[in-house]
mmCIF file of N, CA and C in Angstrom:
data_model
loop_
_atom_site.group_PDB
_atom_site.id
_atom_site.type_symbol
_atom_site.label_atom_id
_atom_site.label_comp_id
_atom_site.label_asym_id
_atom_site.label_seq_id
_atom_site.Cartn_x
_atom_site.Cartn_y
_atom_site.Cartn_z
ATOM 1 N N VAL A 1 11.899 62.812 197.417
ATOM 2 C CA VAL A 1 12.800 63.592 198.189
ATOM 3 C C VAL A 1 14.113 63.255 197.837
ATOM 4 N N VAL A 2 14.987 64.224 197.529
ATOM 5 C CA VAL A 2 16.381 64.015 197.163
ATOM 6 C C VAL A 2 17.213 64.760 198.193
ATOM 7 N N LEU A 3 18.242 64.036 198.871
ATOM 8 C CA LEU A 3 19.083 64.543 199.903
ATOM 9 C C LEU A 3 20.373 64.794 199.390
ATOM 10 N N VAL A 4 20.892 65.899 199.273
ATOM 11 C CA VAL A 4 22.233 66.196 198.803
ATOM 12 C C VAL A 4 23.072 67.082 199.811
ATOM 13 N N GLY A 5 24.266 67.201 199.466
ATOM 14 C CA GLY A 5 25.213 68.051 200.330
ATOM 15 C C GLY A 5 25.926 67.018 201.242
ATOM 16 N N GLY A 6 26.767 67.453 202.161
ATOM 17 C CA GLY A 6 27.363 66.675 203.204
ATOM 18 C C GLY A 6 26.487 65.929 204.065
ATOM 19 N N LEU A 7 25.337 66.345 204.405
ATOM 20 C CA LEU A 7 24.348 65.493 205.325
ATOM 21 C C LEU A 7 23.868 64.258 204.500
ATOM 22 N N GLY A 8 24.033 64.370 203.194
ATOM 23 C CA GLY A 8 23.355 63.214 202.301
ATOM 24 C C GLY A 8 24.224 61.937 202.545
ATOM 25 N N GLN A 9 25.250 62.081 203.273
ATOM 26 C CA GLN A 9 26.230 60.791 203.546
ATOM 27 C C GLN A 9 25.820 60.357 204.886
ATOM 28 N N CYS A 10 24.883 60.966 205.535
ATOM 29 C CA CYS A 10 24.537 60.501 207.006
ATOM 30 C C CYS A 10 23.427 59.314 206.890
ATOM 31 N N ASP A 11 23.704 58.199 207.116
ATOM 32 C CA ASP A 11 22.680 57.088 207.082
ATOM 33 C C ASP A 11 21.773 57.317 208.039
ATOM 34 N N TYR A 12 21.935 57.844 209.174
ATOM 35 C CA TYR A 12 20.923 58.149 210.406
ATOM 36 C C TYR A 12 19.941 59.157 209.774
ATOM 37 N N LEU A 13 20.405 60.120 209.186
ATOM 38 C CA LEU A 13 19.564 61.261 208.777
ATOM 39 C C LEU A 13 18.563 60.675 207.605
ATOM 40 N N ARG A 14 19.169 59.974 206.744
ATOM 41 C CA ARG A 14 18.328 59.329 205.625
ATOM 42 C C ARG A 14 17.399 58.425 206.143
ATOM 43 N N ALA A 15 17.650 57.566 206.976
ATOM 44 C CA ALA A 15 16.754 56.537 207.567
ATOM 45 C C ALA A 15 15.546 57.316 208.454
ATOM 46 N N SER A 16 15.928 58.341 209.181
ATOM 47 C CA SER A 16 15.034 59.069 209.888
ATOM 48 C C SER A 16 14.061 59.886 209.100
ATOM 49 N N LEU A 17 14.571 60.472 207.940
ATOM 50 C CA LEU A 17 13.753 61.267 207.071
ATOM 51 C C LEU A 17 12.644 60.251 206.257
ATOM 52 N N THR A 18 13.307 58.951 205.861
ATOM 53 C CA THR A 18 12.340 58.003 205.342
ATOM 54 C C THR A 18 11.290 57.697 206.131
ATOM 55 N N LYS A 19 11.631 57.395 207.439
ATOM 56 C CA LYS A 19 10.487 56.961 208.554
ATOM 57 C C LYS A 19 9.551 58.256 208.673
ATOM 58 N N VAL A 20 9.966 59.317 208.839
ATOM 59 C CA VAL A 20 8.952 60.581 209.099
ATOM 60 C C VAL A 20 8.228 60.842 207.836
ATOM 61 N N LEU A 21 8.901 60.789 206.791
ATOM 62 C CA LEU A 21 8.138 61.236 205.536
ATOM 63 C C LEU A 21 7.297 60.069 204.868
ATOM 64 N N GLY A 22 7.533 58.807 205.194
ATOM 65 C CA GLY A 22 6.840 57.689 204.771
ATOM 66 C C GLY A 22 7.133 57.277 203.257
ATOM 67 N N ARG A 23 8.159 57.805 202.654
ATOM 68 C CA ARG A 23 8.573 57.510 201.507
ATOM 69 C C ARG A 23 10.111 57.431 201.281
ATOM 70 N N PRO A 24 10.688 56.961 200.281
ATOM 71 C CA PRO A 24 12.107 56.721 200.244
ATOM 72 C C PRO A 24 12.741 57.988 200.011
ATOM 73 N N VAL A 25 14.032 58.143 200.448
ATOM 74 C CA VAL A 25 14.813 59.376 200.279
ATOM 75 C C VAL A 25 15.906 58.862 199.331
ATOM 76 N N ILE A 26 15.986 59.618 198.260
ATOM 77 C CA ILE A 26 17.044 59.361 197.273
ATOM 78 C C ILE A 26 18.337 60.103 197.497
ATOM 79 N N VAL A 27 19.358 59.462 197.447
ATOM 80 C CA VAL A 27 20.790 60.193 197.798
ATOM 81 C C VAL A 27 21.754 59.808 196.588
ATOM 82 N N PRO A 28 22.106 60.805 195.892
ATOM 83 C CA PRO A 28 22.999 60.660 194.685
ATOM 84 C C PRO A 28 24.359 59.965 195.014
ATOM 85 N N SER A 29 24.958 59.537 194.312
ATOM 86 C CA SER A 29 26.352 58.960 194.816
ATOM 87 C C SER A 29 27.376 59.810 195.138
ATOM 88 N N GLU A 30 27.309 60.971 194.643
ATOM 89 C CA GLU A 30 28.269 61.998 194.867
ATOM 90 C C GLU A 30 27.530 63.245 195.572
ATOM 91 N N THR A 31 27.169 62.995 196.749
ATOM 92 C CA THR A 31 26.260 63.981 197.507
ATOM 93 C C THR A 31 26.976 65.457 197.672
ATOM 94 N N SER A 32 28.295 65.412 198.125
ATOM 95 C CA SER A 32 28.950 66.567 198.285
ATOM 96 C C SER A 32 29.093 67.259 197.072
ATOM 97 N N SER A 33 29.217 66.785 195.819
ATOM 98 C CA SER A 33 29.548 67.579 194.720
ATOM 99 C C SER A 33 28.451 67.846 193.982
ATOM 100 N N VAL A 34 27.114 67.341 194.270
ATOM 101 C CA VAL A 34 25.868 67.628 193.604
ATOM 102 C C VAL A 34 25.551 69.213 193.880
ATOM 103 N N VAL A 35 25.662 69.610 195.024
ATOM 104 C CA VAL A 35 25.460 71.090 195.317
ATOM 105 C C VAL A 35 26.297 72.113 194.588
ATOM 106 N N MET A 36 27.677 71.663 194.456
ATOM 107 C CA MET A 36 28.486 72.511 193.738
ATOM 108 C C MET A 36 28.080 72.457 192.229
ATOM 109 N N LYS A 37 27.689 71.262 191.694
ATOM 110 C CA LYS A 37 27.422 71.201 190.350
ATOM 111 C C LYS A 37 26.178 72.019 189.988
ATOM 112 N N GLY A 38 25.213 72.103 190.908
ATOM 113 C CA GLY A 38 23.925 72.795 190.775
ATOM 114 C C GLY A 38 24.282 74.321 190.833
ATOM 115 N N ALA A 39 25.207 74.706 191.713
ATOM 116 C CA ALA A 39 25.646 76.140 191.709
ATOM 117 C C ALA A 39 26.325 76.563 190.427
ATOM 118 N N VAL A 40 27.107 75.732 189.796
ATOM 119 C CA VAL A 40 27.760 75.838 188.566
ATOM 120 C C VAL A 40 26.872 75.991 187.454
ATOM 121 N N GLU A 41 26.030 75.091 187.393
ATOM 122 C CA GLU A 41 25.026 75.075 186.319
ATOM 123 C C GLU A 41 24.121 76.294 186.352
ATOM 124 N N PHE A 42 23.699 76.718 187.632
ATOM 125 C CA PHE A 42 22.865 78.046 187.745
ATOM 126 C C PHE A 42 23.700 79.173 187.318
ATOM 127 N N GLY A 43 25.094 79.242 187.531
ATOM 128 C CA GLY A 43 25.874 80.310 187.134
ATOM 129 C C GLY A 43 25.949 80.395 185.590
ATOM 130 N N MET A 44 26.014 79.145 184.934
ATOM 131 C CA MET A 44 26.254 79.001 183.452
ATOM 132 C C MET A 44 24.924 79.296 182.821
ATOM 133 N N GLN A 45 23.670 78.712 183.363
ATOM 134 C CA GLN A 45 22.413 78.842 182.885
ATOM 135 C C GLN A 45 21.461 79.421 183.935
ATOM 136 N N PRO A 46 21.439 80.593 184.198
ATOM 137 C CA PRO A 46 20.630 81.074 185.199
ATOM 138 C C PRO A 46 19.145 80.707 184.974
ATOM 139 N N GLY A 47 18.510 80.550 183.640
ATOM 140 C CA GLY A 47 17.324 80.168 183.408
ATOM 141 C C GLY A 47 16.779 78.794 184.133
ATOM 142 N N VAL A 48 17.647 77.958 184.527
ATOM 143 C CA VAL A 48 17.380 76.727 184.993
ATOM 144 C C VAL A 48 16.588 76.674 186.176
ATOM 145 N N ILE A 49 16.827 77.686 186.955
ATOM 146 C CA ILE A 49 15.951 77.838 188.277
ATOM 147 C C ILE A 49 15.164 79.115 188.215
ATOM 148 N N GLU A 50 13.850 78.944 188.196
ATOM 149 C CA GLU A 50 12.840 79.943 187.920
ATOM 150 C C GLU A 50 12.353 80.552 189.163
ATOM 151 N N SER A 51 12.250 79.801 190.366
ATOM 152 C CA SER A 51 11.874 80.291 191.577
ATOM 153 C C SER A 51 12.421 79.396 192.636
ATOM 154 N N ARG A 52 12.158 79.807 193.882
ATOM 155 C CA ARG A 52 12.306 78.986 194.943
ATOM 156 C C ARG A 52 11.491 79.408 196.196
ATOM 157 N N ARG A 53 11.391 78.686 197.287
ATOM 158 C CA ARG A 53 10.637 79.049 198.490
ATOM 159 C C ARG A 53 11.422 79.727 199.447
ATOM 160 N N ALA A 54 10.836 80.766 199.967
ATOM 161 C CA ALA A 54 11.584 81.522 201.077
ATOM 162 C C ALA A 54 11.806 80.625 202.219
ATOM 163 N N ALA A 55 13.132 80.517 202.608
ATOM 164 C CA ALA A 55 13.396 79.644 203.878
ATOM 165 C C ALA A 55 13.037 80.390 205.202
ATOM 166 N N LEU A 56 12.991 81.806 205.126
ATOM 167 C CA LEU A 56 12.508 82.687 206.368
ATOM 168 C C LEU A 56 11.603 83.594 205.910
ATOM 169 N N THR A 57 10.826 84.098 207.007
ATOM 170 C CA THR A 57 9.978 85.255 206.661
ATOM 171 C C THR A 57 10.940 86.478 206.933
ATOM 172 N N ILE A 58 10.914 87.269 206.063
ATOM 173 C CA ILE A 58 11.880 88.475 205.904
ATOM 174 C C ILE A 58 11.177 89.725 206.138
ATOM 175 N N GLY A 59 11.853 90.562 206.853
ATOM 176 C CA GLY A 59 11.122 91.959 207.048
ATOM 177 C C GLY A 59 12.100 92.918 207.565
ATOM 178 N N VAL A 60 11.709 94.069 207.761
ATOM 179 C CA VAL A 60 12.524 95.225 208.275
ATOM 180 C C VAL A 60 11.917 95.806 209.632
ATOM 181 N N LYS A 61 12.579 96.487 210.361
ATOM 182 C CA LYS A 61 12.215 97.282 211.487
ATOM 183 C C LYS A 61 11.744 98.510 211.099
ATOM 184 N N THR A 62 10.456 98.880 211.613
ATOM 185 C CA THR A 62 9.917 100.103 211.376
ATOM 186 C C THR A 62 9.155 100.724 212.536
ATOM 187 N N VAL A 63 8.541 101.866 212.333
ATOM 188 C CA VAL A 63 7.553 102.474 213.425
ATOM 189 C C VAL A 63 6.345 102.698 212.685
ATOM 190 N N ILE A 64 5.261 102.489 213.614
ATOM 191 C CA ILE A 64 3.997 102.754 213.114
ATOM 192 C C ILE A 64 3.123 103.538 214.045
ATOM 193 N N PRO A 65 2.022 104.201 213.603
ATOM 194 C CA PRO A 65 1.379 105.043 214.607
ATOM 195 C C PRO A 65 0.704 104.018 215.555
ATOM 196 N N TYR A 66 0.582 104.456 216.822
ATOM 197 C CA TYR A 66 -0.162 103.677 217.875
ATOM 198 C C TYR A 66 -1.679 103.759 217.715
ATOM 199 N N ASP A 67 -2.335 102.787 217.620
ATOM 200 C CA ASP A 67 -3.896 102.864 217.608
ATOM 201 C C ASP A 67 -4.544 102.170 218.693
ATOM 202 N N ILE A 68 -5.027 102.897 219.509
ATOM 203 C CA ILE A 68 -5.675 102.356 220.927
ATOM 204 C C ILE A 68 -6.517 101.168 220.629
ATOM 205 N N THR A 69 -7.308 101.250 219.379
ATOM 206 C CA THR A 69 -8.268 100.131 219.155
ATOM 207 C C THR A 69 -7.568 98.787 218.751
ATOM 208 N N LYS A 70 -6.375 98.910 218.335
ATOM 209 C CA LYS A 70 -5.531 97.630 218.003
ATOM 210 C C LYS A 70 -4.449 97.345 218.801
ATOM 211 N N HIS A 71 -3.819 98.328 219.438
ATOM 212 C CA HIS A 71 -2.535 98.019 220.278
ATOM 213 C C HIS A 71 -2.592 98.379 221.654
ATOM 214 N N ASN A 72 -3.688 98.120 222.393
ATOM 215 C CA ASN A 72 -3.924 98.457 223.753
ATOM 216 C C ASN A 72 -3.699 97.410 224.828
ATOM 217 N N GLU A 73 -3.045 96.346 224.412
ATOM 218 C CA GLU A 73 -2.624 95.192 225.188
ATOM 219 C C GLU A 73 -1.157 94.586 224.881
ATOM 220 N N PRO A 74 -0.796 93.809 225.873
ATOM 221 C CA PRO A 74 0.556 93.202 225.458
ATOM 222 C C PRO A 74 0.616 92.366 224.076
ATOM 223 N N PRO A 75 1.704 92.263 223.426
ATOM 224 C CA PRO A 75 2.955 92.931 223.646
ATOM 225 C C PRO A 75 3.044 94.322 223.192
ATOM 226 N N HIS A 76 1.887 94.947 222.604
ATOM 227 C CA HIS A 76 2.073 96.432 221.934
ATOM 228 C C HIS A 76 2.357 97.375 222.876
ATOM 229 N N LYS A 77 1.851 97.331 223.969
ATOM 230 C CA LYS A 77 2.043 98.502 225.005
ATOM 231 C C LYS A 77 3.587 98.712 225.427
ATOM 232 N N SER A 78 4.290 97.468 225.445
ATOM 233 C CA SER A 78 5.636 97.718 225.714
ATOM 234 C C SER A 78 6.502 98.347 224.621
ATOM 235 N N HIS A 79 6.093 98.517 223.439
ATOM 236 C CA HIS A 79 6.712 99.118 222.218
ATOM 237 C C HIS A 79 6.095 100.509 221.960
ATOM 238 N N LYS A 80 5.207 101.066 222.892
ATOM 239 C CA LYS A 80 4.576 102.249 222.674
ATOM 240 C C LYS A 80 5.491 103.304 223.272
ATOM 241 N N TYR A 81 5.634 104.501 222.558
ATOM 242 C CA TYR A 81 6.505 105.623 222.852
ATOM 243 C C TYR A 81 5.757 107.028 222.253
ATOM 244 N N TYR A 82 6.243 107.958 222.889
ATOM 245 C CA TYR A 82 5.641 109.320 222.495
ATOM 246 C C TYR A 82 6.732 109.874 221.409
ATOM 247 N N ASN A 83 6.363 110.191 220.138
ATOM 248 C CA ASN A 83 7.175 110.651 219.018
ATOM 249 C C ASN A 83 7.020 112.273 219.057
ATOM 250 N N LYS A 84 8.182 112.912 219.668
ATOM 251 C CA LYS A 84 8.179 114.314 219.573
ATOM 252 C C LYS A 84 7.976 115.020 218.277
ATOM 253 N N GLY A 85 8.714 114.297 217.175
ATOM 254 C CA GLY A 85 8.487 114.913 215.871
ATOM 255 C C GLY A 85 7.087 115.038 215.280
ATOM 256 N N THR A 86 6.353 113.889 215.542
ATOM 257 C CA THR A 86 4.970 113.846 214.989
ATOM 258 C C THR A 86 3.844 114.348 215.953
ATOM 259 N N LYS A 87 4.478 114.206 217.280
ATOM 260 C CA LYS A 87 3.456 114.735 218.461
ATOM 261 C C LYS A 87 2.503 113.696 218.428
ATOM 262 N N SER A 88 2.787 112.438 218.528
ATOM 263 C CA SER A 88 1.818 111.268 218.556
ATOM 264 C C SER A 88 2.494 110.067 219.226
ATOM 265 N N TYR A 89 1.634 109.137 219.496
ATOM 266 C CA TYR A 89 2.210 107.825 220.067
ATOM 267 C C TYR A 89 2.382 107.024 218.960
ATOM 268 N N CYS A 90 3.519 106.168 219.086
ATOM 269 C CA CYS A 90 4.006 105.223 218.015
ATOM 270 C C CYS A 90 4.259 104.015 218.578
ATOM 271 N N LEU A 91 4.468 102.902 217.764
ATOM 272 C CA LEU A 91 4.970 101.602 218.242
ATOM 273 C C LEU A 91 6.359 101.597 217.534
ATOM 274 N N ARG A 92 7.436 101.308 218.254
ATOM 275 C CA ARG A 92 8.745 100.954 217.815
ATOM 276 C C ARG A 92 9.080 99.502 217.688
ATOM 277 N N ASP A 93 10.078 99.146 216.865
ATOM 278 C CA ASP A 93 10.600 97.821 216.707
ATOM 279 C C ASP A 93 9.558 96.952 215.929
ATOM 280 N N VAL A 94 8.666 97.490 215.242
ATOM 281 C CA VAL A 94 7.647 96.670 214.622
ATOM 282 C C VAL A 94 8.336 95.963 213.358
ATOM 283 N N PHE A 95 8.052 94.738 213.222
ATOM 284 C CA PHE A 95 8.526 93.845 212.171
ATOM 285 C C PHE A 95 7.634 93.988 210.924
ATOM 286 N N LEU A 96 7.987 94.696 209.907
ATOM 287 C CA LEU A 96 7.346 94.800 208.653
ATOM 288 C C LEU A 96 7.637 93.790 207.736
ATOM 289 N N LYS A 97 6.791 92.797 207.486
ATOM 290 C CA LYS A 97 6.970 91.506 206.560
ATOM 291 C C LYS A 97 7.013 91.996 205.274
ATOM 292 N N LEU A 98 8.054 91.429 204.414
ATOM 293 C CA LEU A 98 8.155 91.857 203.098
ATOM 294 C C LEU A 98 7.990 90.370 202.247
ATOM 295 N N VAL A 99 8.529 89.409 202.845
ATOM 296 C CA VAL A 99 8.422 87.997 202.129
ATOM 297 C C VAL A 99 8.091 87.081 203.346
ATOM 298 N N GLU A 100 7.061 86.120 203.149
ATOM 299 C CA GLU A 100 6.746 85.248 204.222
ATOM 300 C C GLU A 100 7.342 83.760 203.939
ATOM 301 N N ARG A 101 7.764 83.088 204.915
ATOM 302 C CA ARG A 101 8.417 81.746 204.854
ATOM 303 C C ARG A 101 7.454 81.002 204.031
ATOM 304 N N GLY A 102 8.117 80.244 203.183
ATOM 305 C CA GLY A 102 7.282 79.318 202.222
ATOM 306 C C GLY A 102 6.889 79.984 201.003
ATOM 307 N N GLU A 103 6.847 81.287 200.930
ATOM 308 C CA GLU A 103 6.209 81.979 199.702
ATOM 309 C C GLU A 103 7.226 81.745 198.623
ATOM 310 N N THR A 104 6.585 81.566 197.340
ATOM 311 C CA THR A 104 7.434 81.507 196.062
ATOM 312 C C THR A 104 7.973 82.782 195.743
ATOM 313 N N VAL A 105 9.307 82.753 195.496
ATOM 314 C CA VAL A 105 10.172 83.992 195.131
ATOM 315 C C VAL A 105 10.659 83.672 193.689
ATOM 316 N N ARG A 106 10.480 84.320 192.657
ATOM 317 C CA ARG A 106 11.176 84.209 191.500
ATOM 318 C C ARG A 106 12.550 84.704 191.444
ATOM 319 N N VAL A 107 13.343 84.164 190.524
ATOM 320 C CA VAL A 107 14.649 84.686 190.480
ATOM 321 C C VAL A 107 14.599 86.061 190.045
ATOM 322 N N ASN A 108 15.447 86.984 190.650
ATOM 323 C CA ASN A 108 15.480 88.390 190.413
ATOM 324 C C ASN A 108 14.157 89.266 190.703
ATOM 325 N N GLN A 109 13.279 88.620 191.510
ATOM 326 C CA GLN A 109 12.087 89.329 191.915
ATOM 327 C C GLN A 109 12.215 90.386 192.759
ATOM 328 N N GLU A 110 11.826 91.472 192.546
ATOM 329 C CA GLU A 110 11.865 92.771 193.277
ATOM 330 C C GLU A 110 10.730 92.786 194.353
ATOM 331 N N VAL A 111 11.021 93.093 195.676
ATOM 332 C CA VAL A 111 9.923 93.264 196.649
ATOM 333 C C VAL A 111 9.986 94.865 196.902
ATOM 334 N N LYS A 112 8.936 95.487 196.692
ATOM 335 C CA LYS A 112 8.935 96.916 196.883
ATOM 336 C C LYS A 112 8.120 97.384 198.051
ATOM 337 N N GLN A 113 8.614 98.323 198.845
ATOM 338 C CA GLN A 113 7.740 98.951 199.944
ATOM 339 C C GLN A 113 8.187 100.374 199.986
ATOM 340 N N ARG A 114 7.246 101.312 200.048
ATOM 341 C CA ARG A 114 7.524 102.781 200.135
ATOM 342 C C ARG A 114 7.650 103.197 201.708
ATOM 343 N N PHE A 115 8.648 104.080 201.965
ATOM 344 C CA PHE A 115 8.888 104.643 203.337
ATOM 345 C C PHE A 115 8.920 106.037 203.166
ATOM 346 N N LYS A 116 8.585 106.869 204.114
ATOM 347 C CA LYS A 116 8.558 108.052 204.061
ATOM 348 C C LYS A 116 9.499 108.688 205.177
ATOM 349 N N ALA A 117 10.541 109.412 204.813
ATOM 350 C CA ALA A 117 11.461 109.877 205.881
ATOM 351 C C ALA A 117 10.955 111.150 206.452
ATOM 352 N N GLY A 118 11.232 111.395 207.617
ATOM 353 C CA GLY A 118 10.829 112.526 208.333
ATOM 354 C C GLY A 118 11.319 113.718 207.681
ATOM 355 N N ASN A 119 10.811 114.870 208.023
ATOM 356 C CA ASN A 119 11.290 116.278 207.450
ATOM 357 C C ASN A 119 12.879 116.358 207.888
ATOM 358 N N GLY A 120 13.572 116.729 206.824
ATOM 359 C CA GLY A 120 15.048 117.000 207.186
ATOM 360 C C GLY A 120 15.888 115.730 207.141
ATOM 361 N N VAL A 121 15.259 114.590 206.894
ATOM 362 C CA VAL A 121 16.004 113.298 206.948
ATOM 363 C C VAL A 121 16.446 112.919 205.659
ATOM 364 N N PRO A 122 17.889 113.006 205.298
ATOM 365 C CA PRO A 122 18.123 112.731 203.930
ATOM 366 C C PRO A 122 18.054 111.334 203.362
ATOM 367 N N SER A 123 18.219 110.216 204.342
ATOM 368 C CA SER A 123 18.355 108.929 204.017
ATOM 369 C C SER A 123 17.849 108.048 205.071
ATOM 370 N N ILE A 124 17.333 106.899 204.929
ATOM 371 C CA ILE A 124 16.969 105.929 205.909
ATOM 372 C C ILE A 124 17.754 104.552 205.559
ATOM 373 N N LYS A 125 18.289 104.085 206.831
ATOM 374 C CA LYS A 125 18.934 102.735 206.858
ATOM 375 C C LYS A 125 18.013 101.706 207.435
ATOM 376 N N PHE A 126 18.006 100.585 206.829
ATOM 377 C CA PHE A 126 17.319 99.470 207.274
ATOM 378 C C PHE A 126 18.173 98.239 207.570
ATOM 379 N N ASP A 127 17.799 97.509 208.768
ATOM 380 C CA ASP A 127 18.311 96.239 209.121
ATOM 381 C C ASP A 127 17.331 95.316 208.477
ATOM 382 N N ILE A 128 17.723 94.124 207.988
ATOM 383 C CA ILE A 128 16.764 92.994 207.499
ATOM 384 C C ILE A 128 16.836 92.047 208.579
ATOM 385 N N TYR A 129 15.609 91.506 208.855
ATOM 386 C CA TYR A 129 15.362 90.653 210.008
ATOM 387 C C TYR A 129 14.714 89.450 209.299
ATOM 388 N N GLY A 130 15.000 88.218 209.838
ATOM 389 C CA GLY A 130 14.491 87.018 209.526
ATOM 390 C C GLY A 130 13.765 86.090 210.724
ATOM 391 N N SER A 131 12.920 85.298 210.300
ATOM 392 C CA SER A 131 12.326 84.355 211.279
ATOM 393 C C SER A 131 11.729 83.009 210.724
ATOM 394 N N MET A 132 11.850 82.068 211.409
ATOM 395 C CA MET A 132 11.302 80.677 210.913
ATOM 396 C C MET A 132 9.667 80.997 211.008
ATOM 397 N N ARG A 133 9.256 81.769 211.804
ATOM 398 C CA ARG A 133 7.763 81.891 212.047
ATOM 399 C C ARG A 133 7.198 83.072 211.227
ATOM 400 N N ASN A 134 5.818 82.926 210.673
ATOM 401 C CA ASN A 134 5.267 83.929 209.939
ATOM 402 C C ASN A 134 4.309 84.910 210.571
ATOM 403 N N ASP A 135 4.061 84.766 211.900
ATOM 404 C CA ASP A 135 3.346 85.643 212.693
ATOM 405 C C ASP A 135 4.266 86.647 213.607
ATOM 406 N N ILE A 136 5.437 86.988 213.215
ATOM 407 C CA ILE A 136 6.272 87.909 214.016
ATOM 408 C C ILE A 136 5.627 89.181 213.910
ATOM 409 N N LYS A 137 5.590 89.843 215.165
ATOM 410 C CA LYS A 137 5.046 91.298 215.099
ATOM 411 C C LYS A 137 6.069 92.394 215.364
ATOM 412 N N TYR A 138 7.041 91.861 216.242
ATOM 413 C CA TYR A 138 8.079 92.853 216.688
ATOM 414 C C TYR A 138 9.506 92.125 216.475
ATOM 415 N N ILE A 139 10.523 93.036 216.214
ATOM 416 C CA ILE A 139 11.867 92.435 215.911
ATOM 417 C C ILE A 139 12.538 92.004 217.200
ATOM 418 N N THR A 140 11.894 92.361 218.289
ATOM 419 C CA THR A 140 12.379 91.950 219.650
ATOM 420 C C THR A 140 12.050 90.477 219.996
ATOM 421 N N ASP A 141 11.088 89.754 219.240
ATOM 422 C CA ASP A 141 10.751 88.344 219.479
ATOM 423 C C ASP A 141 12.047 87.501 219.308
ATOM 424 N N PRO A 142 11.990 86.686 220.420
ATOM 425 C CA PRO A 142 13.279 85.748 220.417
ATOM 426 C C PRO A 142 13.401 84.982 219.115
ATOM 427 N N MET A 143 12.401 84.750 218.317
ATOM 428 C CA MET A 143 12.482 84.047 216.977
ATOM 429 C C MET A 143 12.839 84.845 215.932
ATOM 430 N N CYS A 144 13.096 86.096 216.183
ATOM 431 C CA CYS A 144 13.387 86.972 215.052
ATOM 432 C C CYS A 144 14.889 87.460 215.148
ATOM 433 N N LYS A 145 15.651 87.245 214.088
ATOM 434 C CA LYS A 145 17.065 87.697 214.180
ATOM 435 C C LYS A 145 17.469 88.635 213.065
ATOM 436 N N ARG A 146 18.330 89.513 213.268
ATOM 437 C CA ARG A 146 18.899 90.489 212.399
ATOM 438 C C ARG A 146 19.902 89.618 211.418
ATOM 439 N N LEU A 147 19.618 89.731 210.188
ATOM 440 C CA LEU A 147 20.475 89.023 209.116
ATOM 441 C C LEU A 147 21.695 89.726 208.667
#
């Protein structure tokens, strides 16, 4: 384990991590400049980093059809509404997961998802949401935040 950045100078944090992880934590001599050097190296040689792990579960807010066999109990019921356009019941504020926390994401990897706009709707705007949890169902969950 290598601890870099400003927190790398904190002896208490280093000792705590060593105790929790059960192995030594390496701290470079210039902890604050290591992050900057890494960013510069990535800018000069993007191929140095191939992938990273997603720090958050990322998704978008969407609407899905209400299914009584799947959505007939809390918290689903509070998100149920009647959609006059489709003349059917739907669930609002649904968190549609695009990337899961901890998932490996390659540099420049695209995540694609198709959406269908309603009749006469020229465009769709999406807000991006993130959570430390992987089991988010709705963007109204307190652990889910708009990014």
